[in-house]
XYZ file of C-alpha atoms in Angstrom:
348
model
C 36.097 -35.687 19.938
C 34.605 -34.479 23.247
C 36.803 -31.376 23.441
C 34.694 -28.210 23.464
C 37.909 -26.170 23.230
C 38.934 -27.877 19.993
C 35.392 -27.568 18.680
C 35.349 -23.821 19.377
C 38.587 -23.263 17.444
C 37.416 -25.421 14.553
C 34.077 -23.595 14.427
C 35.801 -20.215 14.459
C 38.153 -21.280 11.650
C 35.243 -22.541 9.541
C 33.418 -19.247 10.079
C 36.472 -17.305 8.879
C 36.440 -19.515 5.772
C 32.746 -18.544 5.376
C 31.643 -22.138 5.862
C 29.057 -20.901 8.327
C 26.561 -23.764 8.300
C 29.307 -26.283 9.040
C 30.718 -23.950 11.717
C 27.298 -23.756 13.359
C 27.014 -27.543 13.637
C 30.533 -27.869 15.057
C 29.865 -25.188 17.676
C 26.509 -26.671 18.680
C 28.283 -30.002 19.182
C 30.950 -28.291 21.293
C 28.246 -26.808 23.515
C 26.638 -30.206 23.898
C 29.972 -31.427 25.238
C 30.311 -28.399 27.535
C 27.233 -26.117 27.866
C 29.316 -23.609 29.859
C 32.041 -23.136 27.260
C 31.951 -19.363 26.735
C 34.147 -19.244 23.621
C 31.919 -21.748 21.787
C 28.877 -19.702 22.797
C 30.479 -16.494 21.536
C 31.611 -17.984 18.236
C 28.147 -19.497 17.760
C 26.727 -15.993 18.226
C 29.008 -14.634 15.483
C 28.118 -17.550 13.207
C 24.389 -17.054 13.644
C 24.760 -13.314 13.059
C 26.623 -14.083 9.813
C 23.765 -16.404 8.785
C 21.198 -13.683 9.469
C 19.821 -15.331 12.623
C 20.192 -12.096 14.554
C 17.772 -12.704 17.398
C 19.378 -16.046 18.232
C 22.817 -14.449 17.833
C 21.985 -11.759 20.401
C 20.821 -14.404 22.880
C 23.991 -16.471 22.319
C 26.221 -13.426 22.834
C 24.463 -12.531 26.081
C 24.958 -16.129 27.250
C 28.664 -15.855 26.427
C 28.950 -12.613 28.435
C 27.119 -14.222 31.356
C 29.498 -17.196 31.266
C 32.613 -15.014 30.945
C 31.834 -11.416 31.983
C 35.521 -10.413 32.006
C 36.084 -11.308 28.339
C 36.468 -8.041 26.437
C 36.163 -9.776 23.044
C 32.435 -10.360 23.511
C 31.852 -6.643 24.087
C 33.875 -5.907 20.942
C 31.560 -8.201 18.964
C 28.519 -6.461 20.425
C 29.980 -3.050 19.521
C 30.492 -4.148 15.910
C 26.886 -5.304 15.660
C 25.592 -2.099 17.212
C 27.710 -0.001 14.853
C 26.380 -1.867 11.832
C 22.784 -1.250 12.970
C 23.416 2.472 13.537
C 23.305 2.307 17.347
C 26.403 4.461 17.792
C 25.783 5.287 21.446
C 25.321 1.615 22.290
C 28.472 0.797 20.345
C 30.415 3.402 22.339
C 29.300 1.849 25.608
C 30.181 -1.671 24.451
C 33.616 -0.761 23.076
C 34.477 1.137 26.235
C 33.552 -1.961 28.235
C 35.753 -4.017 25.925
C 38.729 -1.692 26.424
C 38.228 -1.563 30.172
C 38.514 -5.359 30.276
C 41.174 -5.693 27.575
C 43.064 -2.429 26.914
C 45.644 -4.334 24.869
C 43.250 -5.191 22.030
C 44.239 -3.089 19.022
C 40.997 -3.912 17.181
C 38.928 -2.358 19.962
C 40.971 0.856 19.760
C 40.417 0.931 15.996
C 36.654 0.512 16.451
C 36.634 3.289 19.069
C 38.459 5.571 16.622
C 35.965 4.753 13.889
C 33.072 5.598 16.194
C 34.688 8.949 16.952
C 35.097 9.500 13.190
C 31.391 8.965 12.664
C 30.705 11.777 15.122
C 33.294 14.077 13.486
C 35.393 13.895 16.673
C 38.632 13.495 14.776
C 41.021 14.670 17.502
C 39.812 11.821 19.726
C 39.773 9.456 16.754
C 43.458 10.185 16.072
C 44.317 9.335 19.674
C 42.427 6.035 19.443
C 44.045 5.008 16.149
C 47.493 5.867 17.497
C 46.769 3.655 20.512
C 45.924 0.822 18.110
C 49.166 1.377 16.206
C 51.261 1.427 19.376
C 49.932 -2.050 20.081
C 50.325 -3.242 16.486
C 52.568 -0.972 14.382
C 51.767 -2.786 11.118
C 47.976 -2.529 11.628
C 47.155 -1.286 8.127
C 43.459 -0.616 8.750
C 44.249 1.621 11.728
C 46.874 3.439 9.609
C 44.315 4.110 6.881
C 41.761 5.298 9.418
C 44.373 7.490 11.095
C 45.140 9.080 7.734
C 41.434 9.793 7.170
C 41.111 11.583 10.520
C 44.338 13.527 10.080
C 43.178 14.628 6.641
C 39.827 15.712 8.089
C 41.775 17.874 10.552
C 43.654 19.483 7.666
C 46.913 17.668 8.400
C 47.416 16.369 4.878
C 51.192 15.947 5.070
C 51.031 13.994 8.335
C 48.208 11.876 6.919
C 50.271 11.123 3.815
C 53.237 10.074 5.944
C 51.044 7.752 8.015
C 49.567 6.128 4.938
C 52.835 5.877 2.998
C 54.508 4.095 5.899
C 51.674 1.562 6.187
C 51.029 -1.662 4.330
C 47.869 -1.310 2.182
C 44.807 -2.829 3.847
C 43.838 -4.746 0.717
C 40.413 -3.102 0.890
C 40.187 -0.870 -2.196
C 37.442 1.266 -0.691
C 39.383 2.076 2.489
C 42.787 2.607 0.863
C 41.442 4.730 -1.994
C 39.232 6.778 0.341
C 42.197 7.537 2.572
C 44.247 8.945 -0.324
C 41.203 10.868 -1.559
C 40.818 12.484 1.873
C 44.508 13.413 1.817
C 43.968 15.038 -1.570
C 41.136 17.157 -0.159
C 43.302 18.268 2.759
C 46.329 19.088 0.597
C 44.264 21.083 -1.896
C 42.596 23.027 0.923
C 46.048 23.939 2.246
C 47.133 25.117 -1.208
C 49.578 22.234 -1.762
C 48.316 21.540 -5.245
C 51.033 19.215 -6.513
C 50.623 17.027 -3.410
C 46.840 17.085 -3.871
C 47.110 15.864 -7.463
C 49.478 13.061 -6.427
C 47.039 11.979 -3.716
C 44.062 11.959 -6.108
C 46.036 9.949 -8.658
C 47.201 7.543 -5.947
C 43.569 7.020 -4.995
C 42.741 6.241 -8.629
C 45.755 3.959 -8.949
C 44.237 1.882 -6.130
C 40.649 2.063 -7.423
C 40.374 3.299 -11.032
C 36.574 3.201 -10.810
C 36.263 5.601 -7.855
C 34.023 8.340 -9.259
C 34.591 10.700 -6.322
C 38.327 10.666 -6.982
C 37.837 11.381 -10.691
C 35.474 14.227 -9.783
C 37.940 15.726 -7.297
C 40.787 15.414 -9.784
C 38.629 17.121 -12.407
C 37.825 20.035 -10.087
C 41.506 20.390 -9.190
C 42.558 20.389 -12.868
C 40.025 23.144 -13.614
C 41.463 25.129 -10.734
C 44.940 24.957 -12.296
C 43.501 25.622 -15.792
C 44.190 22.215 -17.301
C 40.724 21.959 -18.801
C 41.431 19.271 -21.403
C 42.576 16.863 -18.683
C 39.749 18.027 -16.435
C 37.135 17.154 -19.038
C 38.550 13.644 -19.384
C 38.575 13.174 -15.597
C 34.963 14.332 -15.295
C 33.908 12.032 -18.127
C 35.438 9.174 -16.153
C 33.499 10.284 -13.050
C 30.124 10.118 -14.807
C 31.111 6.911 -16.578
C 31.532 5.114 -13.272
C 28.714 7.013 -11.530
C 26.119 8.068 -14.124
C 23.883 9.720 -11.512
C 26.701 11.997 -10.266
C 24.865 15.287 -10.809
C 27.646 17.616 -9.689
C 30.112 15.971 -12.084
C 27.642 16.472 -14.940
C 27.307 20.156 -13.981
C 31.063 20.718 -13.883
C 31.532 18.746 -17.102
C 28.904 20.943 -18.749
C 30.785 24.070 -17.626
C 34.064 22.764 -19.091
C 32.447 21.757 -22.384
C 30.727 25.148 -22.641
C 34.038 26.945 -22.083
C 35.469 25.299 -25.188
C 32.420 26.395 -27.198
C 30.519 23.126 -27.582
C 27.054 24.408 -26.641
C 25.205 21.277 -27.758
C 27.532 19.060 -25.721
C 27.164 21.320 -22.688
C 23.361 21.278 -23.032
C 23.406 17.474 -22.966
C 25.567 17.424 -19.830
C 23.327 19.908 -17.998
C 20.222 17.951 -18.985
C 21.765 14.799 -17.538
C 22.560 16.699 -14.337
C 18.911 17.698 -13.912
C 17.797 14.104 -14.466
C 20.388 12.757 -12.027
C 19.338 15.226 -9.317
C 16.333 17.473 -10.006
C 17.204 19.451 -6.848
C 20.647 20.471 -8.089
C 20.322 24.185 -8.863
C 23.590 24.196 -10.810
C 22.222 21.815 -13.420
C 19.143 23.959 -14.044
C 21.228 27.140 -14.142
C 23.634 25.689 -16.694
C 20.745 24.426 -18.809
C 19.062 27.852 -18.769
C 22.278 29.640 -19.704
C 23.170 27.315 -22.568
C 19.639 27.383 -23.980
C 19.758 31.188 -24.008
C 23.132 31.061 -25.786
C 21.572 28.760 -28.373
C 18.828 31.347 -28.910
C 16.115 29.297 -27.217
C 14.945 32.079 -24.900
C 11.532 30.558 -24.256
C 13.176 27.272 -23.308
C 15.612 29.060 -20.988
C 12.953 30.588 -18.725
C 11.753 27.416 -16.996
C 15.239 26.127 -15.994
C 16.192 29.564 -14.652
C 12.946 29.826 -12.690
C 13.716 26.410 -11.239
C 17.223 27.632 -10.368
C 16.000 30.479 -8.191
C 13.308 28.303 -6.624
C 15.963 25.812 -5.520
C 18.559 28.450 -4.612
C 16.982 31.872 -3.997
C 20.367 33.230 -2.884
C 21.955 32.741 -6.324
C 22.363 36.234 -7.731
C 23.499 34.937 -11.124
C 20.310 32.872 -11.426
C 18.115 35.934 -10.862
C 20.251 38.018 -13.254
C 20.048 35.549 -16.140
C 16.343 35.008 -15.486
C 15.797 38.761 -15.592
C 17.734 39.058 -18.835
C 15.685 36.311 -20.508
C 12.421 37.766 -19.188
C 13.426 41.148 -20.599
C 14.249 39.622 -24.006
C 10.883 37.851 -23.933
C 9.001 41.091 -23.265
C 8.212 40.308 -19.609
C 9.511 43.663 -18.398
C 7.792 43.821 -15.009
C 8.972 40.301 -14.123
C 12.437 41.138 -15.446
C 12.626 44.261 -13.289
C 11.778 42.268 -10.132
C 14.306 39.518 -10.989
C 17.087 41.999 -11.695
C 16.328 43.922 -8.510
C 16.648 40.656 -6.560
C 19.953 39.877 -8.307
C 21.338 43.317 -7.459
C 20.134 43.079 -3.860
C 21.986 39.775 -3.451
C 25.127 41.054 -5.214
C 25.491 44.770 -5.889
C 28.482 44.029 -8.139
C 26.576 41.701 -10.483
C 27.408 43.202 -13.882
C 24.697 41.279 -15.722
C 22.015 42.737 -13.438
């Protein structure tokens, strides 16, 4: 009962079982038995951080580092806390200290790779994740992260191989995001069949991932499978009702099949979801004009060119509606702007 070592392991186990209050009491007792027991001090820091006692947790972690300055694990813990608070530079310094003391810790390499990812330094991230996987080949989280960085570098096929060979992490968000990133990379490289498989794999893992439904919808439009695209986009806005870009694209698809009222509803929802999305206002102006509501089309088209002055089509449609409404001077200026931005704009 006086063993601080046993108390530290018990406290750590209780923390992993999310029995944090009980873990805290066990670890405090361990430190009463041995005030210089660094592991108990470190685990107490993690427990207090979990309980939201962050100031006390920071003090406990510093005590643990003072007691055992060569223990790389404590610097790993500090890096994780700094990352979660947005202190990326501090996290870099801590994780580098951790790896200097313990270069054989695969988790530290994974954290280093993730920090590189956050700075869009994917070449360095790939190196870090591969270091983690050399130490632990079945490290599924590092495999998923490696796939994300490879996909960001445009290496979709290599990313797919890395992810296919790995055991799923069990975290739907990470696994689905990795396949989604592979889909982006494959589509960008023109490997459309592989892109579709990756998007569908992402949705197989997380059927409620709106970004994957949106990407699948865009891909299906690209290959002219509009019926399937409409269904995919409807799923995207079902799971993410404020997804403005999905509403815009859905409106375009609905309008292409001639359902002007349905398209108008989709564009209206896009403008509500994101009033700064020029595409929603443009679509709403166009569909109102097609429904004969020329007066109602002017305001959305004016909003379009305010939000995106470089959109030649917005100026052209605005000019057309102004002309139909008898605003010839305003129409002339709008059409001149459209032609200046795109000399091949047929509408202008």
